[in-house]
Amino acid sequence: MKIFGYELRLLWRDRAAWILTALFAAVSIYGLTNGAGLAESLSNATVQIEDSGRKFDAQVRELLARQNLDPRQVARQPLPAVLPRAPLPALAAGQADLAPNFEMISLFRLEQQTDARSELENPSRLLSGRFDLAFVLIWLFPLFLLALAYDLLAGDRESGTLRMVLARGVAPWRWLLVRTLARGMPVLAIALAATAATAFVGDPSGALGRMGLACGVVAAYGIFWLALAALVNGFAKSAASAATAVGAAWVVIVLVIPTWLNLLVEGLHPIPSRAELVASAREASGAAERRGGEVVDSFYKDHPEWAPATKQVDFMARALAVQEEVGRALDPVRERFDTELSNQQRIVERWKYVSPAIAAFEALTDIAGTGYWRQRAFKDQVATFKDTVHAFYSPRIHQKRVLSKADISTLPRFEFAEENAAGWRMRTVWAVLGILGLAAIAITLAARRLSARALATLTS
Amino acid sequence: MIFAIARKEFVDAWRDGRFRLGAFVMVILLATSTLLAWRQTERTTHERAAATALERENWLGQGQKNSHSAGHYGVNVFKPVAPLSLFDRGIEPFVGTTLFLEAHRQNQAAFAPAQDATAMRRFGELTGAVGLQLLAPLLIILLAFGSVAGERERGTLRQVLSLGVSPRALVFGKTIGLGAALACLFVPAFLLLFGALSSAEWVSTADVGARLGWLALVYGVYLSTVLFVSILVSTLAPSGKSALAILLAMWAAGSVIAPRLASDVVHASMPLIALADFENEMNEDLQKGLDGHDPRSKRMEEFTQRVLRENGKARVEDLPFNFRGLAMLESERLAGEVFDHHFGRLWDRIDAQDRAVTFGGALAPMIALRTVSMGLAGTDFGRHRHFAVAAENHRREFVRVLNEDVMKNASPENQAYAAGRELWEQLPVFALDDVGLERVLERARLAIWILIGWFIASGMALFWAANRMKASAA
């Protein structure tokens, strides 16, 4: 404890440390406000869409209370499926600037291969990525920690202080660990404060638990990098070689492994071609339309309960039958998309501990609600909603049944259901444990290294 | 003397275990990633070609129908893959690949590959370009940080200078020697890529060789600049340790922080229009006209009167052609003006943002390098815009042919008129005439000048530092 306080006092007098700490505080604040700005603009963009959807829904319900409606008229209006604002968006932009956060669902266009639109954005900006808090925490935070702690032992050895300290009987590994921790303390504290602040950007209700876990991830990640600095200190012969080693470690862990894993994942499980899906969809619908009458006949063979009382089939019923036929043709292709994407994510899940940067990034986007899992849930729920819309309107249109008061309660409406908390908590806790495990390995190696050669080589 | 020093430096570099290890790791990484990217690019090229062929079949086999209905049936075009995207993927993952061409509407390209990816994508991809932009400078720093500072620390600098070696010869000899050691690494890699690309059957762009040559040149200028700066810092810094710390900090600021910071700052000061506003404004202009005075109905009414006057008839039914076809041609023309205005404004804005970011290259040359590299690889916004414009021209031509057919053949007596395969075959398959190298270079001019500026400035600074060393080292 004495060493800890002593080190903090040294740090207090170190001008370079002050500059680094101030710089880190500045980038953290910038990242925080920048990320919060993105969340703001994204949720503003969907407000209008959500409002118009709600208004229409209310109108239909009100009308139905008084009179019957033709389902064909009601089904014409596309229904918005909106992904609500993420639970902790200021923490990480993740895929939020890229993945669409709403989709218009229309009964007669369920199989249309149109893009679910995302906000207009300069592609170069998507390429560079946002300067959000996650960028500060995953990329820059380790750099600052390493800069503060990379040359503790080597520097002491070069200046001769080490010999004097060890002569007083302090265990070298304890000496190093405590000092490293102390050096990292201010930056770690700022990182945690910035992470905690994300809960108070916008609505803090429900965000506190997520924020707590995010702090856990950040602390574990920081400890990992400090442990790595300690390990390098144990091995490095000079300050320059320590700098080289920590620099190389940062590059490998934060730049090389993630980008390489990304390439590997996409190489192993390539996503099928969207171009082919689009063209096949048109092929399938062309074929179905050409066989028009035949399709309708076979459709009623499959769904005798939906066949209209009079044999006459109207244009819309026929369009629905054709659409269902197209859907059947496309299902396997779509399934391949889903399977390959799941496969990719599975590899990421399995290999993320190779680099704590991946584990921490995945955990932060997961907590923020801007990562794979929430987007995936949205996609799945939209798909289910399409089925609901189809199952609600199709039989009524085929049988020429009107919508009545009795239908109000089952009128389809999209409501995004957040994943139950156990899911993301489990994933995040595992990530924290994984990162801490890696830190423990680094600490053990450093301690063993230092005790083995402690007095003999270190001071010679 | 310079060459003796250069040779010594060259041999030293290759004897240095750290450099050998770094070089080895880098070669392995870049080789595997280029191979993976090669496979992916080849596959995508085939996939898009297959989809284009299938879509052509769909179009030809759509059956008999009114030619305007065929305009609504429309056609999908797919953005051709630039072969050099295997070296630099640029913005390709983040822009749409499929564009639906239909009557009445100009659509945006849909389905950006990154939307079908895990969030890992945001770490970026390890391509040849990323390797040379981010990792190669680190290797150079590793090689050069101690070049002069190390000799000063060991005391050999004083000895060498006391032998009468001019400091200028020493510094330039070192620069040449280290440069040669690096060239041994990168030049063969470029030649290998060049050979592989020129013999690959799926590569169709004729100027791939020239583009690759330019890429080699531009990266050469950039990496030389990094080498100059590294030796400069090593000359000025008091110790090897501080030279390394300064260089690593410069690297992190220039390569990791600067690109994000530059794009965020630029976008904060010149934001892009929101999607909803873009569409609302465009729809409004479609209804009211660009000047906002005359509603669409009034314009069409005036047009009808003019056509009747010119043909000396009183009723549209008396015209010798189907007036509806002509009216659709006119309304497409009016809509075209609105689309040109709005899409033009949007794209100009994106171009302006990109240019402003490129100016940031004056502070961090990596940003300028990225601009040039994407341009030459054919994966920048310039080519994407080129594709979108070419596809839109194709759409207008195709809608025009269909509407003219309505005008000529769907006469009032022939209400049930339906065109068939013969007409569909008259419409050509969309083929992108790629952006020429000259236009690419024209677009990248600012960035190229910035890189040259850095090259000259860093060279001159090194020259100045070498001259100055005489006094301080003695």
CSV table of N, CA and C in Angstrom, one decimal, chain B residues 115-190:
chain,number,residue,atom,x,y,z
B,115,GLN,N,-23.9,-4.6,-44.4
B,115,GLN,CA,-25.2,-4.8,-43.6
B,115,GLN,C,-25.4,-6.3,-43.4
B,116,ASP,N,-24.8,-7.1,-44.3
B,116,ASP,CA,-24.9,-8.6,-44.1
B,116,ASP,C,-23.6,-9.1,-43.4
B,117,ALA,N,-23.2,-8.4,-42.3
B,117,ALA,CA,-21.9,-8.8,-41.7
B,117,ALA,C,-22.1,-8.7,-40.2
B,118,THR,N,-21.1,-9.3,-39.5
B,118,THR,CA,-21.2,-9.1,-38.1
B,118,THR,C,-20.6,-7.8,-37.7
B,119,ALA,N,-20.7,-7.4,-36.5
B,119,ALA,CA,-20.2,-6.1,-36.1
B,119,ALA,C,-18.7,-6.0,-36.1
B,120,MET,N,-18.0,-7.2,-36.2
B,120,MET,CA,-16.6,-7.3,-36.3
B,120,MET,C,-16.1,-6.5,-37.5
B,121,ARG,N,-16.9,-6.3,-38.5
B,121,ARG,CA,-16.6,-5.6,-39.7
B,121,ARG,C,-16.0,-4.2,-39.3
B,122,ARG,N,-16.5,-3.7,-38.2
B,122,ARG,CA,-16.1,-2.3,-37.9
B,122,ARG,C,-14.6,-2.2,-37.4
B,123,PHE,N,-14.0,-3.3,-37.2
B,123,PHE,CA,-12.6,-3.3,-36.9
B,123,PHE,C,-11.8,-3.0,-38.2
B,124,GLY,N,-12.5,-3.2,-39.3
B,124,GLY,CA,-11.8,-3.0,-40.6
B,124,GLY,C,-11.3,-4.4,-41.1
B,125,GLU,N,-10.8,-4.3,-42.3
B,125,GLU,CA,-10.3,-5.6,-43.0
B,125,GLU,C,-8.8,-5.5,-43.2
B,126,LEU,N,-8.2,-6.6,-43.0
B,126,LEU,CA,-6.7,-6.6,-43.3
B,126,LEU,C,-6.5,-6.8,-44.8
B,127,THR,N,-6.4,-5.7,-45.5
B,127,THR,CA,-6.1,-5.9,-47.0
B,127,THR,C,-4.7,-5.4,-47.2
B,128,GLY,N,-4.2,-5.6,-48.4
B,128,GLY,CA,-2.9,-5.1,-48.7
B,128,GLY,C,-2.8,-3.6,-48.4
B,129,ALA,N,-3.8,-2.9,-48.8
B,129,ALA,CA,-3.7,-1.4,-48.6
B,129,ALA,C,-3.7,-1.1,-47.1
B,130,VAL,N,-4.5,-1.8,-46.3
B,130,VAL,CA,-4.4,-1.5,-44.8
B,130,VAL,C,-3.0,-1.9,-44.3
B,131,GLY,N,-2.5,-3.0,-44.8
B,131,GLY,CA,-1.2,-3.4,-44.3
B,131,GLY,C,-0.1,-2.3,-44.6
B,132,LEU,N,-0.2,-1.8,-45.8
B,132,LEU,CA,0.8,-0.8,-46.2
B,132,LEU,C,0.5,0.6,-45.5
B,133,GLN,N,-0.7,0.9,-45.3
B,133,GLN,CA,-1.1,2.2,-44.7
B,133,GLN,C,-0.8,2.2,-43.2
B,134,LEU,N,-1.1,1.1,-42.5
B,134,LEU,CA,-1.0,1.0,-41.0
B,134,LEU,C,0.3,0.3,-40.5
B,135,LEU,N,0.5,-0.9,-41.1
B,135,LEU,CA,1.5,-1.7,-40.5
B,135,LEU,C,2.9,-1.4,-41.0
B,136,ALA,N,3.0,-1.1,-42.3
B,136,ALA,CA,4.4,-0.9,-42.9
B,136,ALA,C,5.0,0.3,-42.2
B,137,PRO,N,4.3,1.4,-41.9
B,137,PRO,CA,5.0,2.5,-41.2
B,137,PRO,C,5.6,2.1,-39.9
B,138,LEU,N,4.9,1.1,-39.2
B,138,LEU,CA,5.4,0.7,-37.9
B,138,LEU,C,6.7,-0.1,-38.1
B,139,LEU,N,6.8,-0.8,-39.2
B,139,LEU,CA,8.0,-1.6,-39.5
B,139,LEU,C,9.1,-0.6,-39.7
B,140,ILE,N,8.8,0.5,-40.5
B,140,ILE,CA,9.8,1.5,-40.8
B,140,ILE,C,10.3,2.2,-39.5
B,141,ILE,N,9.3,2.5,-38.6
B,141,ILE,CA,9.7,3.1,-37.4
B,141,ILE,C,10.6,2.2,-36.6
B,142,LEU,N,10.3,1.0,-36.5
B,142,LEU,CA,11.1,0.0,-35.8
B,142,LEU,C,12.5,-0.1,-36.3
B,143,LEU,N,12.6,0.0,-37.6
B,143,LEU,CA,13.9,-0.1,-38.3
B,143,LEU,C,14.7,1.2,-38.1
B,144,ALA,N,14.0,2.3,-38.1
B,144,ALA,CA,14.8,3.6,-38.2
B,144,ALA,C,14.9,4.4,-36.9
B,145,PHE,N,14.1,4.1,-35.9
B,145,PHE,CA,14.1,5.0,-34.7
B,145,PHE,C,15.5,5.1,-34.1
B,146,GLY,N,16.3,4.0,-34.2
B,146,GLY,CA,17.6,4.1,-33.5
B,146,GLY,C,18.7,4.4,-34.5
B,147,SER,N,18.4,4.7,-35.7
B,147,SER,CA,19.4,4.8,-36.7
B,147,SER,C,20.5,5.9,-36.4
B,148,VAL,N,20.1,7.0,-35.9
B,148,VAL,CA,21.1,8.0,-35.5
B,148,VAL,C,21.1,8.1,-34.0
B,149,ALA,N,19.9,8.2,-33.4
B,149,ALA,CA,19.9,8.3,-31.9
B,149,ALA,C,20.6,7.2,-31.2
B,150,GLY,N,20.5,6.0,-31.8
B,150,GLY,CA,21.2,4.8,-31.2
B,150,GLY,C,22.7,5.0,-31.3
B,151,GLU,N,23.2,5.5,-32.4
B,151,GLU,CA,24.7,5.7,-32.5
B,151,GLU,C,25.1,6.8,-31.6
B,152,ARG,N,24.2,7.8,-31.4
B,152,ARG,CA,24.6,8.8,-30.5
B,152,ARG,C,24.7,8.3,-29.1
B,153,GLU,N,23.8,7.4,-28.7
B,153,GLU,CA,23.8,6.9,-27.3
B,153,GLU,C,25.0,6.0,-27.1
B,154,ARG,N,25.3,5.2,-28.1
B,154,ARG,CA,26.5,4.3,-28.0
B,154,ARG,C,27.8,5.0,-28.1
B,155,GLY,N,27.8,6.2,-28.6
B,155,GLY,CA,29.0,7.0,-28.7
B,155,GLY,C,29.7,6.8,-30.1
B,156,THR,N,29.1,6.0,-30.9
B,156,THR,CA,29.8,5.7,-32.2
B,156,THR,C,29.6,6.9,-33.1
B,157,LEU,N,28.5,7.7,-32.9
B,157,LEU,CA,28.3,8.8,-33.8
B,157,LEU,C,29.5,9.8,-33.8
B,158,ARG,N,29.9,10.1,-32.6
B,158,ARG,CA,31.0,11.0,-32.4
B,158,ARG,C,32.3,10.5,-33.1
B,159,GLN,N,32.5,9.2,-33.0
B,159,GLN,CA,33.7,8.5,-33.6
B,159,GLN,C,33.6,8.7,-35.1
B,160,VAL,N,32.4,8.3,-35.7
B,160,VAL,CA,32.3,8.3,-37.1
B,160,VAL,C,32.5,9.7,-37.6
B,161,LEU,N,31.9,10.7,-37.0
B,161,LEU,CA,32.0,12.1,-37.5
B,161,LEU,C,33.4,12.6,-37.3
B,162,SER,N,34.1,12.1,-36.3
B,162,SER,CA,35.5,12.5,-36.1
B,162,SER,C,36.4,12.0,-37.2
B,163,LEU,N,36.0,10.9,-37.9
B,163,LEU,CA,36.8,10.4,-39.0
B,163,LEU,C,36.7,11.2,-40.3
B,164,GLY,N,35.8,12.3,-40.2
B,164,GLY,CA,35.7,13.1,-41.3
B,164,GLY,C,34.5,12.8,-42.2
B,165,VAL,N,33.7,11.9,-41.8
B,165,VAL,CA,32.5,11.6,-42.6
B,165,VAL,C,31.6,12.8,-42.4
B,166,SER,N,31.0,13.3,-43.5
B,166,SER,CA,30.1,14.4,-43.4
B,166,SER,C,28.8,13.9,-42.8
B,167,PRO,N,28.2,14.7,-41.9
B,167,PRO,CA,26.9,14.2,-41.3
B,167,PRO,C,25.9,14.0,-42.4
B,168,ARG,N,26.0,14.8,-43.5
B,168,ARG,CA,25.0,14.7,-44.5
B,168,ARG,C,25.1,13.3,-45.2
B,169,ALA,N,26.4,12.9,-45.5
B,169,ALA,CA,26.6,11.6,-46.1
B,169,ALA,C,26.1,10.5,-45.2
B,170,LEU,N,26.3,10.7,-43.9
B,170,LEU,CA,25.9,9.7,-42.9
B,170,LEU,C,24.4,9.5,-43.0
B,171,VAL,N,23.7,10.6,-42.8
B,171,VAL,CA,22.2,10.5,-42.8
B,171,VAL,C,21.7,10.0,-44.1
B,172,PHE,N,22.2,10.5,-45.2
B,172,PHE,CA,21.6,10.0,-46.5
B,172,PHE,C,22.0,8.6,-46.8
B,173,GLY,N,23.2,8.2,-46.4
B,173,GLY,CA,23.6,6.8,-46.5
B,173,GLY,C,22.7,5.9,-45.8
B,174,LYS,N,22.4,6.3,-44.6
B,174,LYS,CA,21.5,5.5,-43.7
B,174,LYS,C,20.1,5.5,-44.4
B,175,THR,N,19.6,6.6,-44.9
B,175,THR,CA,18.3,6.6,-45.5
B,175,THR,C,18.3,5.7,-46.7
B,176,ILE,N,19.3,5.7,-47.5
B,176,ILE,CA,19.3,4.9,-48.7
B,176,ILE,C,19.4,3.4,-48.3
B,177,GLY,N,20.3,3.1,-47.4
B,177,GLY,CA,20.4,1.7,-46.9
B,177,GLY,C,19.1,1.2,-46.4
B,178,LEU,N,18.5,1.9,-45.5
B,178,LEU,CA,17.2,1.4,-44.9
B,178,LEU,C,16.1,1.4,-46.0
B,179,GLY,N,16.1,2.4,-46.9
B,179,GLY,CA,15.1,2.4,-48.0
B,179,GLY,C,15.3,1.1,-48.8
B,180,ALA,N,16.6,0.8,-49.1
B,180,ALA,CA,16.8,-0.4,-49.9
B,180,ALA,C,16.3,-1.7,-49.2
B,181,ALA,N,16.6,-1.7,-47.9
B,181,ALA,CA,16.1,-2.9,-47.2
B,181,ALA,C,14.6,-3.1,-47.3
B,182,LEU,N,13.9,-1.9,-47.2
B,182,LEU,CA,12.5,-2.0,-47.3
B,182,LEU,C,12.0,-2.3,-48.7
B,183,ALA,N,12.7,-1.7,-49.7
B,183,ALA,CA,12.3,-2.0,-51.0
B,183,ALA,C,12.4,-3.5,-51.4
B,184,CYS,N,13.4,-4.1,-50.8
B,184,CYS,CA,13.6,-5.6,-51.0
B,184,CYS,C,12.3,-6.3,-50.6
B,185,LEU,N,11.6,-5.7,-49.6
B,185,LEU,CA,10.4,-6.4,-49.1
B,185,LEU,C,9.2,-6.1,-50.0
B,186,PHE,N,9.0,-4.8,-50.3
B,186,PHE,CA,7.8,-4.4,-51.0
B,186,PHE,C,7.8,-4.6,-52.5
B,187,VAL,N,8.9,-4.3,-53.1
B,187,VAL,CA,8.9,-4.3,-54.6
B,187,VAL,C,8.5,-5.7,-55.1
B,188,PRO,N,9.2,-6.8,-54.6
B,188,PRO,CA,8.8,-8.1,-55.1
B,188,PRO,C,7.3,-8.4,-54.9
B,189,ALA,N,6.8,-7.9,-53.7
B,189,ALA,CA,5.4,-8.2,-53.5
B,189,ALA,C,4.5,-7.6,-54.5
B,190,PHE,N,4.8,-6.3,-54.9
B,190,PHE,CA,4.0,-5.6,-55.9
B,190,PHE,C,4.2,-6.3,-57.3
